[in-house]
Amino acid sequence: ELERLFEQIHLSLRDNGFLLITSSPRNFLTYMRAINGHKIYPRSKMEVEKYLTAAQFKIKDINITKSQIQFLSQKMLTR
């Protein structure tokens, strides 16, 4: 599912376009948010990095907090 999503985003972005993805790590805070009715799709840092790289995105920055992981990625040029 993530692979297809990132491939479609890659097709939609212009060359050198940026993508900001926020993911919830698997931890206590994430599960508490889910119990309170929030839709949460927890992903590990390695899992998101793998799919971004496979979809031809270059990860420019990663910001990690207790409740989320943010990935700033740039579309790599395709020829």
PDB file of N, CA, C and O in Angstrom, chain B, residues numbered from 101:
ATOM      1  N   GLU B 101       0.807  -1.198   0.000  1.00  0.00           N
ATOM      2  CA  GLU B 101       0.000   0.000   0.000  1.00  0.00           C
ATOM      3  C   GLU B 101       0.855   1.270   0.000  1.00  0.00           C
ATOM      4  O   GLU B 101       0.598   2.185  -0.783  1.00  0.00           O
ATOM      5  N   LEU B 102       1.884   1.336   0.883  1.00  0.00           N
ATOM      6  CA  LEU B 102       2.761   2.515   0.918  1.00  0.00           C
ATOM      7  C   LEU B 102       3.569   2.641  -0.367  1.00  0.00           C
ATOM      8  O   LEU B 102       3.785   3.748  -0.861  1.00  0.00           O
ATOM      9  N   GLU B 103       4.009   1.531  -0.900  1.00  0.00           N
ATOM     10  CA  GLU B 103       4.801   1.567  -2.128  1.00  0.00           C
ATOM     11  C   GLU B 103       4.007   2.224  -3.249  1.00  0.00           C
ATOM     12  O   GLU B 103       4.515   3.108  -3.939  1.00  0.00           O
ATOM     13  N   ARG B 104       2.782   1.799  -3.427  1.00  0.00           N
ATOM     14  CA  ARG B 104       1.924   2.356  -4.481  1.00  0.00           C
ATOM     15  C   ARG B 104       1.620   3.836  -4.216  1.00  0.00           C
ATOM     16  O   ARG B 104       1.618   4.646  -5.143  1.00  0.00           O
ATOM     17  N   LEU B 105       1.366   4.181  -2.959  1.00  0.00           N
ATOM     18  CA  LEU B 105       1.091   5.576  -2.597  1.00  0.00           C
ATOM     19  C   LEU B 105       2.266   6.472  -2.968  1.00  0.00           C
ATOM     20  O   LEU B 105       2.075   7.504  -3.611  1.00  0.00           O
ATOM     21  N   PHE B 106       3.477   6.092  -2.573  1.00  0.00           N
ATOM     22  CA  PHE B 106       4.646   6.928  -2.858  1.00  0.00           C
ATOM     23  C   PHE B 106       4.955   6.984  -4.349  1.00  0.00           C
ATOM     24  O   PHE B 106       5.436   8.006  -4.838  1.00  0.00           O
ATOM     25  N   GLU B 107       4.689   5.910  -5.078  1.00  0.00           N
ATOM     26  CA  GLU B 107       4.878   5.927  -6.534  1.00  0.00           C
ATOM     27  C   GLU B 107       3.937   6.940  -7.182  1.00  0.00           C
ATOM     28  O   GLU B 107       4.343   7.688  -8.071  1.00  0.00           O
ATOM     29  N   GLN B 108       2.682   6.963  -6.737  1.00  0.00           N
ATOM     30  CA  GLN B 108       1.711   7.904  -7.298  1.00  0.00           C
ATOM     31  C   GLN B 108       2.059   9.352  -6.930  1.00  0.00           C
ATOM     32  O   GLN B 108       1.909  10.254  -7.754  1.00  0.00           O
ATOM     33  N   ILE B 109       2.514   9.567  -5.722  1.00  0.00           N
ATOM     34  CA  ILE B 109       2.936  10.915  -5.315  1.00  0.00           C
ATOM     35  C   ILE B 109       4.128  11.347  -6.162  1.00  0.00           C
ATOM     36  O   ILE B 109       4.203  12.500  -6.587  1.00  0.00           O
ATOM     37  N   HIS B 110       5.050  10.435  -6.408  1.00  0.00           N
ATOM     38  CA  HIS B 110       6.231  10.742  -7.226  1.00  0.00           C
ATOM     39  C   HIS B 110       5.810  11.176  -8.629  1.00  0.00           C
ATOM     40  O   HIS B 110       6.367  12.120  -9.189  1.00  0.00           O
ATOM     41  N   LEU B 111       4.833  10.487  -9.183  1.00  0.00           N
ATOM     42  CA  LEU B 111       4.339  10.852 -10.517  1.00  0.00           C
ATOM     43  C   LEU B 111       3.672  12.221 -10.520  1.00  0.00           C
ATOM     44  O   LEU B 111       3.735  12.936 -11.520  1.00  0.00           O
ATOM     45  N   SER B 112       3.040  12.592  -9.422  1.00  0.00           N
ATOM     46  CA  SER B 112       2.299  13.849  -9.350  1.00  0.00           C
ATOM     47  C   SER B 112       3.171  15.069  -9.087  1.00  0.00           C
ATOM     48  O   SER B 112       2.828  16.176  -9.501  1.00  0.00           O
ATOM     49  N   LEU B 113       4.296  14.878  -8.403  1.00  0.00           N
ATOM     50  CA  LEU B 113       5.167  16.005  -8.064  1.00  0.00           C
ATOM     51  C   LEU B 113       5.997  16.447  -9.264  1.00  0.00           C
ATOM     52  O   LEU B 113       6.379  15.632 -10.103  1.00  0.00           O
ATOM     53  N   ARG B 114       6.263  17.717  -9.332  1.00  0.00           N
ATOM     54  CA  ARG B 114       7.176  18.192 -10.375  1.00  0.00           C
ATOM     55  C   ARG B 114       8.613  17.859  -9.980  1.00  0.00           C
ATOM     56  O   ARG B 114       8.885  17.514  -8.830  1.00  0.00           O
ATOM     57  N   ASP B 115       9.516  17.965 -10.929  1.00  0.00           N
ATOM     58  CA  ASP B 115      10.923  17.669 -10.669  1.00  0.00           C
ATOM     59  C   ASP B 115      11.442  18.500  -9.505  1.00  0.00           C
ATOM     60  O   ASP B 115      11.160  19.695  -9.413  1.00  0.00           O
ATOM     61  N   ASN B 116      12.188  17.877  -8.633  1.00  0.00           N
ATOM     62  CA  ASN B 116      12.749  18.486  -7.426  1.00  0.00           C
ATOM     63  C   ASN B 116      11.694  18.933  -6.426  1.00  0.00           C
ATOM     64  O   ASN B 116      12.005  19.689  -5.505  1.00  0.00           O
ATOM     65  N   GLY B 117      10.433  18.476  -6.590  1.00  0.00           N
ATOM     66  CA  GLY B 117       9.374  18.819  -5.648  1.00  0.00           C
ATOM     67  C   GLY B 117       9.603  18.161  -4.293  1.00  0.00           C
ATOM     68  O   GLY B 117      10.308  17.156  -4.193  1.00  0.00           O
ATOM     69  N   PHE B 118       9.011  18.725  -3.264  1.00  0.00           N
ATOM     70  CA  PHE B 118       9.189  18.228  -1.903  1.00  0.00           C
ATOM     71  C   PHE B 118       7.936  17.525  -1.397  1.00  0.00           C
ATOM     72  O   PHE B 118       6.812  17.834  -1.794  1.00  0.00           O
ATOM     73  N   LEU B 119       8.172  16.575  -0.510  1.00  0.00           N
ATOM     74  CA  LEU B 119       7.105  15.809   0.118  1.00  0.00           C
ATOM     75  C   LEU B 119       7.390  15.747   1.614  1.00  0.00           C
ATOM     76  O   LEU B 119       8.501  15.411   2.024  1.00  0.00           O
ATOM     77  N   LEU B 120       6.397  16.067   2.422  1.00  0.00           N
ATOM     78  CA  LEU B 120       6.523  15.964   3.874  1.00  0.00           C
ATOM     79  C   LEU B 120       5.564  14.879   4.343  1.00  0.00           C
ATOM     80  O   LEU B 120       4.349  15.000   4.184  1.00  0.00           O
ATOM     81  N   ILE B 121       6.118  13.826   4.919  1.00  0.00           N
ATOM     82  CA  ILE B 121       5.333  12.698   5.437  1.00  0.00           C
ATOM     83  C   ILE B 121       5.480  12.668   6.951  1.00  0.00           C
ATOM     84  O   ILE B 121       6.585  12.800   7.478  1.00  0.00           O
ATOM     85  N   THR B 122       4.375  12.497   7.638  1.00  0.00           N
ATOM     86  CA  THR B 122       4.401  12.351   9.089  1.00  0.00           C
ATOM     87  C   THR B 122       3.856  10.980   9.435  1.00  0.00           C
ATOM     88  O   THR B 122       2.783  10.593   8.973  1.00  0.00           O
ATOM     89  N   SER B 123       4.594  10.252  10.243  1.00  0.00           N
ATOM     90  CA  SER B 123       4.217   8.913  10.653  1.00  0.00           C
ATOM     91  C   SER B 123       4.195   8.833  12.174  1.00  0.00           C
ATOM     92  O   SER B 123       4.924   9.546  12.863  1.00  0.00           O
ATOM     93  N   SER B 124       3.349   7.955  12.676  1.00  0.00           N
ATOM     94  CA  SER B 124       3.289   7.727  14.123  1.00  0.00           C
ATOM     95  C   SER B 124       4.104   6.492  14.475  1.00  0.00           C
ATOM     96  O   SER B 124       3.848   5.413  13.939  1.00  0.00           O
ATOM     97  N   PRO B 125       5.076   6.629  15.364  1.00  0.00           N
ATOM     98  CA  PRO B 125       5.845   5.455  15.766  1.00  0.00           C
ATOM     99  C   PRO B 125       4.996   4.535  16.635  1.00  0.00           C
ATOM    100  O   PRO B 125       4.019   4.965  17.249  1.00  0.00           O
ATOM    101  N   ARG B 126       5.377   3.286  16.674  1.00  0.00           N
ATOM    102  CA  ARG B 126       4.667   2.331  17.530  1.00  0.00           C
ATOM    103  C   ARG B 126       5.136   2.531  18.966  1.00  0.00           C
ATOM    104  O   ARG B 126       6.198   2.045  19.353  1.00  0.00           O
ATOM    105  N   ASN B 127       4.343   3.246  19.747  1.00  0.00           N
ATOM    106  CA  ASN B 127       4.687   3.464  21.148  1.00  0.00           C
ATOM    107  C   ASN B 127       3.413   3.714  21.950  1.00  0.00           C
ATOM    108  O   ASN B 127       2.312   3.700  21.400  1.00  0.00           O
ATOM    109  N   PHE B 128       3.565   3.939  23.226  1.00  0.00           N
ATOM    110  CA  PHE B 128       2.430   4.120  24.130  1.00  0.00           C
ATOM    111  C   PHE B 128       1.538   5.291  23.717  1.00  0.00           C
ATOM    112  O   PHE B 128       0.314   5.164  23.734  1.00  0.00           O
ATOM    113  N   LEU B 129       2.127   6.420  23.351  1.00  0.00           N
ATOM    114  CA  LEU B 129       1.326   7.599  22.969  1.00  0.00           C
ATOM    115  C   LEU B 129       0.466   7.318  21.745  1.00  0.00           C
ATOM    116  O   LEU B 129      -0.680   7.759  21.671  1.00  0.00           O
ATOM    117  N   THR B 130       1.015   6.590  20.796  1.00  0.00           N
ATOM    118  CA  THR B 130       0.263   6.248  19.587  1.00  0.00           C
ATOM    119  C   THR B 130      -0.939   5.375  19.945  1.00  0.00           C
ATOM    120  O   THR B 130      -2.043   5.608  19.455  1.00  0.00           O
ATOM    121  N   TYR B 131      -0.731   4.388  20.785  1.00  0.00           N
ATOM    122  CA  TYR B 131      -1.834   3.517  21.173  1.00  0.00           C
ATOM    123  C   TYR B 131      -2.883   4.259  21.991  1.00  0.00           C
ATOM    124  O   TYR B 131      -4.070   3.955  21.874  1.00  0.00           O
ATOM    125  N   MET B 132      -2.486   5.213  22.807  1.00  0.00           N
ATOM    126  CA  MET B 132      -3.448   6.020  23.561  1.00  0.00           C
ATOM    127  C   MET B 132      -4.289   6.878  22.615  1.00  0.00           C
ATOM    128  O   MET B 132      -5.492   7.035  22.823  1.00  0.00           O
ATOM    129  N   ARG B 133      -3.670   7.424  21.593  1.00  0.00           N
ATOM    130  CA  ARG B 133      -4.425   8.208  20.602  1.00  0.00           C
ATOM    131  C   ARG B 133      -5.424   7.319  19.878  1.00  0.00           C
ATOM    132  O   ARG B 133      -6.547   7.744  19.607  1.00  0.00           O
ATOM    133  N   ALA B 134      -5.031   6.092  19.562  1.00  0.00           N
ATOM    134  CA  ALA B 134      -5.931   5.158  18.886  1.00  0.00           C
ATOM    135  C   ALA B 134      -7.113   4.794  19.785  1.00  0.00           C
ATOM    136  O   ALA B 134      -8.247   4.700  19.314  1.00  0.00           O
ATOM    137  N   ILE B 135      -6.852   4.590  21.065  1.00  0.00           N
ATOM    138  CA  ILE B 135      -7.925   4.274  22.016  1.00  0.00           C
ATOM    139  C   ILE B 135      -8.927   5.418  22.085  1.00  0.00           C
ATOM    140  O   ILE B 135     -10.121   5.186  22.277  1.00  0.00           O
ATOM    141  N   ASN B 136      -8.455   6.645  21.931  1.00  0.00           N
ATOM    142  CA  ASN B 136      -9.326   7.826  21.969  1.00  0.00           C
ATOM    143  C   ASN B 136     -10.045   8.089  20.650  1.00  0.00           C
ATOM    144  O   ASN B 136     -10.695   9.123  20.494  1.00  0.00           O
ATOM    145  N   GLY B 137      -9.934   7.162  19.700  1.00  0.00           N
ATOM    146  CA  GLY B 137     -10.708   7.264  18.473  1.00  0.00           C
ATOM    147  C   GLY B 137      -9.992   7.841  17.274  1.00  0.00           C
ATOM    148  O   GLY B 137     -10.603   7.982  16.215  1.00  0.00           O
ATOM    149  N   HIS B 138      -8.711   8.184  17.395  1.00  0.00           N
ATOM    150  CA  HIS B 138      -7.967   8.706  16.253  1.00  0.00           C
ATOM    151  C   HIS B 138      -7.566   7.556  15.334  1.00  0.00           C
ATOM    152  O   HIS B 138      -7.173   6.490  15.807  1.00  0.00           O
ATOM    153  N   LYS B 139      -7.664   7.769  14.027  1.00  0.00           N
ATOM    154  CA  LYS B 139      -7.179   6.762  13.090  1.00  0.00           C
ATOM    155  C   LYS B 139      -5.666   6.887  13.015  1.00  0.00           C
ATOM    156  O   LYS B 139      -5.142   7.926  12.613  1.00  0.00           O
ATOM    157  N   ILE B 140      -4.976   5.843  13.396  1.00  0.00           N
ATOM    158  CA  ILE B 140      -3.518   5.846  13.443  1.00  0.00           C
ATOM    159  C   ILE B 140      -3.011   4.682  12.600  1.00  0.00           C
ATOM    160  O   ILE B 140      -3.496   3.557  12.719  1.00  0.00           O
ATOM    161  N   TYR B 141      -2.041   4.964  11.759  1.00  0.00           N
ATOM    162  CA  TYR B 141      -1.393   3.936  10.962  1.00  0.00           C
ATOM    163  C   TYR B 141       0.095   3.952  11.304  1.00  0.00           C
ATOM    164  O   TYR B 141       0.889   4.566  10.592  1.00  0.00           O
ATOM    165  N   PRO B 142       0.471   3.285  12.386  1.00  0.00           N
ATOM    166  CA  PRO B 142       1.873   3.358  12.818  1.00  0.00           C
ATOM    167  C   PRO B 142       2.816   2.699  11.829  1.00  0.00           C
ATOM    168  O   PRO B 142       2.543   1.616  11.311  1.00  0.00           O
ATOM    169  N   ARG B 143       3.928   3.369  11.576  1.00  0.00           N
ATOM    170  CA  ARG B 143       4.976   2.856  10.685  1.00  0.00           C
ATOM    171  C   ARG B 143       6.316   3.097  11.352  1.00  0.00           C
ATOM    172  O   ARG B 143       6.503   4.098  12.044  1.00  0.00           O
ATOM    173  N   SER B 144       7.239   2.190  11.147  1.00  0.00           N
ATOM    174  CA  SER B 144       8.580   2.377  11.694  1.00  0.00           C
ATOM    175  C   SER B 144       9.370   3.319  10.783  1.00  0.00           C
ATOM    176  O   SER B 144       9.049   3.479   9.606  1.00  0.00           O
ATOM    177  N   LYS B 145      10.381   3.922  11.334  1.00  0.00           N
ATOM    178  CA  LYS B 145      11.253   4.819  10.573  1.00  0.00           C
ATOM    179  C   LYS B 145      11.869   4.078   9.401  1.00  0.00           C
ATOM    180  O   LYS B 145      11.906   4.595   8.285  1.00  0.00           O
ATOM    181  N   MET B 146      12.355   2.860   9.652  1.00  0.00           N
ATOM    182  CA  MET B 146      12.985   2.074   8.581  1.00  0.00           C
ATOM    183  C   MET B 146      12.002   1.732   7.465  1.00  0.00           C
ATOM    184  O   MET B 146      12.369   1.737   6.290  1.00  0.00           O
ATOM    185  N   GLU B 147      10.761   1.435   7.826  1.00  0.00           N
ATOM    186  CA  GLU B 147       9.752   1.082   6.834  1.00  0.00           C
ATOM    187  C   GLU B 147       9.475   2.259   5.896  1.00  0.00           C
ATOM    188  O   GLU B 147       9.442   2.090   4.677  1.00  0.00           O
ATOM    189  N   VAL B 148       9.277   3.450   6.465  1.00  0.00           N
ATOM    190  CA  VAL B 148       9.003   4.629   5.638  1.00  0.00           C
ATOM    191  C   VAL B 148      10.212   4.978   4.777  1.00  0.00           C
ATOM    192  O   VAL B 148      10.059   5.308   3.601  1.00  0.00           O
ATOM    193  N   GLU B 149      11.414   4.910   5.352  1.00  0.00           N
ATOM    194  CA  GLU B 149      12.632   5.191   4.575  1.00  0.00           C
ATOM    195  C   GLU B 149      12.753   4.246   3.383  1.00  0.00           C
ATOM    196  O   GLU B 149      13.110   4.666   2.283  1.00  0.00           O
ATOM    197  N   LYS B 150      12.455   2.975   3.608  1.00  0.00           N
ATOM    198  CA  LYS B 150      12.552   1.971   2.538  1.00  0.00           C
ATOM    199  C   LYS B 150      11.625   2.323   1.372  1.00  0.00           C
ATOM    200  O   LYS B 150      12.040   2.289   0.213  1.00  0.00           O
ATOM    201  N   TYR B 151      10.373   2.660   1.680  1.00  0.00           N
ATOM    202  CA  TYR B 151       9.413   2.964   0.629  1.00  0.00           C
ATOM    203  C   TYR B 151       9.701   4.293  -0.062  1.00  0.00           C
ATOM    204  O   TYR B 151       9.501   4.406  -1.271  1.00  0.00           O
ATOM    205  N   LEU B 152      10.161   5.291   0.668  1.00  0.00           N
ATOM    206  CA  LEU B 152      10.522   6.563   0.042  1.00  0.00           C
ATOM    207  C   LEU B 152      11.680   6.370  -0.931  1.00  0.00           C
ATOM    208  O   LEU B 152      11.653   6.883  -2.050  1.00  0.00           O
ATOM    209  N   THR B 153      12.680   5.639  -0.505  1.00  0.00           N
ATOM    210  CA  THR B 153      13.842   5.392  -1.361  1.00  0.00           C
ATOM    211  C   THR B 153      13.447   4.595  -2.609  1.00  0.00           C
ATOM    212  O   THR B 153      13.899   4.901  -3.712  1.00  0.00           O
ATOM    213  N   ALA B 154      12.614   3.584  -2.432  1.00  0.00           N
ATOM    214  CA  ALA B 154      12.164   2.767  -3.559  1.00  0.00           C
ATOM    215  C   ALA B 154      11.381   3.588  -4.577  1.00  0.00           C
ATOM    216  O   ALA B 154      11.408   3.291  -5.772  1.00  0.00           O
ATOM    217  N   ALA B 155      10.686   4.621  -4.106  1.00  0.00           N
ATOM    218  CA  ALA B 155       9.887   5.474  -4.995  1.00  0.00           C
ATOM    219  C   ALA B 155      10.690   6.651  -5.547  1.00  0.00           C
ATOM    220  O   ALA B 155      10.111   7.593  -6.088  1.00  0.00           O
ATOM    221  N   GLN B 156      12.012   6.606  -5.418  1.00  0.00           N
ATOM    222  CA  GLN B 156      12.901   7.629  -5.979  1.00  0.00           C
ATOM    223  C   GLN B 156      12.799   8.978  -5.279  1.00  0.00           C
ATOM    224  O   GLN B 156      12.829  10.024  -5.927  1.00  0.00           O
ATOM    225  N   PHE B 157      12.678   8.951  -3.946  1.00  0.00           N
ATOM    226  CA  PHE B 157      12.740  10.168  -3.149  1.00  0.00           C
ATOM    227  C   PHE B 157      14.058  10.186  -2.384  1.00  0.00           C
ATOM    228  O   PHE B 157      14.531   9.156  -1.903  1.00  0.00           O
ATOM    229  N   LYS B 158      14.638  11.370  -2.282  1.00  0.00           N
ATOM    230  CA  LYS B 158      15.843  11.553  -1.475  1.00  0.00           C
ATOM    231  C   LYS B 158      15.406  12.176  -0.153  1.00  0.00           C
ATOM    232  O   LYS B 158      14.791  13.242  -0.137  1.00  0.00           O
ATOM    233  N   ILE B 159      15.722  11.512   0.951  1.00  0.00           N
ATOM    234  CA  ILE B 159      15.341  12.032   2.266  1.00  0.00           C
ATOM    235  C   ILE B 159      16.295  13.151   2.644  1.00  0.00           C
ATOM    236  O   ILE B 159      17.503  12.943   2.765  1.00  0.00           O
ATOM    237  N   LYS B 160      15.735  14.344   2.830  1.00  0.00           N
ATOM    238  CA  LYS B 160      16.539  15.528   3.141  1.00  0.00           C
ATOM    239  C   LYS B 160      16.683  15.740   4.648  1.00  0.00           C
ATOM    240  O   LYS B 160      17.718  16.215   5.115  1.00  0.00           O
ATOM    241  N   ASP B 161      15.633  15.386   5.411  1.00  0.00           N
ATOM    242  CA  ASP B 161      15.682  15.599   6.853  1.00  0.00           C
ATOM    243  C   ASP B 161      14.660  14.685   7.521  1.00  0.00           C
ATOM    244  O   ASP B 161      13.621  14.364   6.945  1.00  0.00           O
ATOM    245  N   ILE B 162      14.974  14.274   8.743  1.00  0.00           N
ATOM    246  CA  ILE B 162      14.057  13.483   9.561  1.00  0.00           C
ATOM    247  C   ILE B 162      13.991  14.128  10.934  1.00  0.00           C
ATOM    248  O   ILE B 162      15.019  14.386  11.558  1.00  0.00           O
ATOM    249  N   ASN B 163      12.777  14.386  11.400  1.00  0.00           N
ATOM    250  CA  ASN B 163      12.561  14.967  12.723  1.00  0.00           C
ATOM    251  C   ASN B 163      11.744  13.968  13.542  1.00  0.00           C
ATOM    252  O   ASN B 163      10.654  13.567  13.132  1.00  0.00           O
ATOM    253  N   ILE B 164      12.272  13.572  14.694  1.00  0.00           N
ATOM    254  CA  ILE B 164      11.608  12.569  15.523  1.00  0.00           C
ATOM    255  C   ILE B 164      11.208  13.191  16.860  1.00  0.00           C
ATOM    256  O   ILE B 164      12.031  13.780  17.561  1.00  0.00           O
ATOM    257  N   THR B 165       9.918  13.045  17.198  1.00  0.00           N
ATOM    258  CA  THR B 165       9.415  13.454  18.504  1.00  0.00           C
ATOM    259  C   THR B 165       8.783  12.227  19.161  1.00  0.00           C
ATOM    260  O   THR B 165       8.799  11.139  18.585  1.00  0.00           O
ATOM    261  N   LYS B 166       8.229  12.396  20.358  1.00  0.00           N
ATOM    262  CA  LYS B 166       7.589  11.268  21.047  1.00  0.00           C
ATOM    263  C   LYS B 166       6.348  10.775  20.323  1.00  0.00           C
ATOM    264  O   LYS B 166       6.004   9.596  20.416  1.00  0.00           O
ATOM    265  N   SER B 167       5.672  11.662  19.603  1.00  0.00           N
ATOM    266  CA  SER B 167       4.404  11.280  18.988  1.00  0.00           C
ATOM    267  C   SER B 167       4.443  11.146  17.470  1.00  0.00           C
ATOM    268  O   SER B 167       3.469  10.685  16.874  1.00  0.00           O
ATOM    269  N   GLN B 168       5.547  11.540  16.827  1.00  0.00           N
ATOM    270  CA  GLN B 168       5.591  11.434  15.369  1.00  0.00           C
ATOM    271  C   GLN B 168       7.009  11.437  14.820  1.00  0.00           C
ATOM    272  O   GLN B 168       7.966  11.848  15.477  1.00  0.00           O
ATOM    273  N   ILE B 169       7.097  10.957  13.583  1.00  0.00           N
ATOM    274  CA  ILE B 169       8.346  11.011  12.818  1.00  0.00           C
ATOM    275  C   ILE B 169       8.016  11.751  11.526  1.00  0.00           C
ATOM    276  O   ILE B 169       7.100  11.357  10.804  1.00  0.00           O
ATOM    277  N   GLN B 170       8.746  12.809  11.232  1.00  0.00           N
ATOM    278  CA  GLN B 170       8.515  13.588  10.013  1.00  0.00           C
ATOM    279  C   GLN B 170       9.669  13.359   9.044  1.00  0.00           C
ATOM    280  O   GLN B 170      10.838  13.378   9.430  1.00  0.00           O
ATOM    281  N   PHE B 171       9.320  13.145   7.790  1.00  0.00           N
ATOM    282  CA  PHE B 171      10.303  12.932   6.735  1.00  0.00           C
ATOM    283  C   PHE B 171      10.136  14.028   5.692  1.00  0.00           C
ATOM    284  O   PHE B 171       9.074  14.142   5.081  1.00  0.00           O
ATOM    285  N   LEU B 172      11.165  14.828   5.484  1.00  0.00           N
ATOM    286  CA  LEU B 172      11.174  15.795   4.395  1.00  0.00           C
ATOM    287  C   LEU B 172      11.969  15.154   3.266  1.00  0.00           C
ATOM    288  O   LEU B 172      13.157  14.866   3.409  1.00  0.00           O
ATOM    289  N   SER B 173      11.295  14.936   2.143  1.00  0.00           N
ATOM    290  CA  SER B 173      11.912  14.230   1.023  1.00  0.00           C
ATOM    291  C   SER B 173      11.775  15.057  -0.245  1.00  0.00           C
ATOM    292  O   SER B 173      10.864  15.873  -0.384  1.00  0.00           O
ATOM    293  N   GLN B 174      12.705  14.825  -1.165  1.00  0.00           N
ATOM    294  CA  GLN B 174      12.683  15.530  -2.441  1.00  0.00           C
ATOM    295  C   GLN B 174      12.646  14.512  -3.565  1.00  0.00           C
ATOM    296  O   GLN B 174      13.341  13.496  -3.527  1.00  0.00           O
ATOM    297  N   LYS B 175      11.824  14.799  -4.567  1.00  0.00           N
ATOM    298  CA  LYS B 175      11.730  13.918  -5.730  1.00  0.00           C
ATOM    299  C   LYS B 175      13.046  13.968  -6.496  1.00  0.00           C
ATOM    300  O   LYS B 175      13.530  15.037  -6.868  1.00  0.00           O
ATOM    301  N   MET B 176      13.607  12.794  -6.720  1.00  0.00           N
ATOM    302  CA  MET B 176      14.827  12.730  -7.519  1.00  0.00           C
ATOM    303  C   MET B 176      14.441  12.777  -8.993  1.00  0.00           C
ATOM    304  O   MET B 176      13.391  12.267  -9.384  1.00  0.00           O
ATOM    305  N   LEU B 177      15.286  13.383  -9.797  1.00  0.00           N
ATOM    306  CA  LEU B 177      15.009  13.487 -11.231  1.00  0.00           C
ATOM    307  C   LEU B 177      15.047  12.122 -11.881  1.00  0.00           C
ATOM    308  O   LEU B 177      15.925  11.307 -11.599  1.00  0.00           O
ATOM    309  N   THR B 178      14.092  11.885 -12.746  1.00  0.00           N
ATOM    310  CA  THR B 178      14.080  10.642 -13.527  1.00  0.00           C
ATOM    311  C   THR B 178      14.339  10.993 -14.976  1.00  0.00           C
ATOM    312  O   THR B 178      13.865  12.013 -15.475  1.00  0.00           O
ATOM    313  N   ARG B 179      15.072  10.166 -15.625  1.00  0.00           N
ATOM    314  CA  ARG B 179      15.394  10.426 -17.029  1.00  0.00           C
ATOM    315  C   ARG B 179      14.905   9.293 -17.893  1.00  0.00           C
ATOM    316  O   ARG B 179      15.082   9.325 -19.111  1.00  0.00           O
TER     317      ARG B 179
END
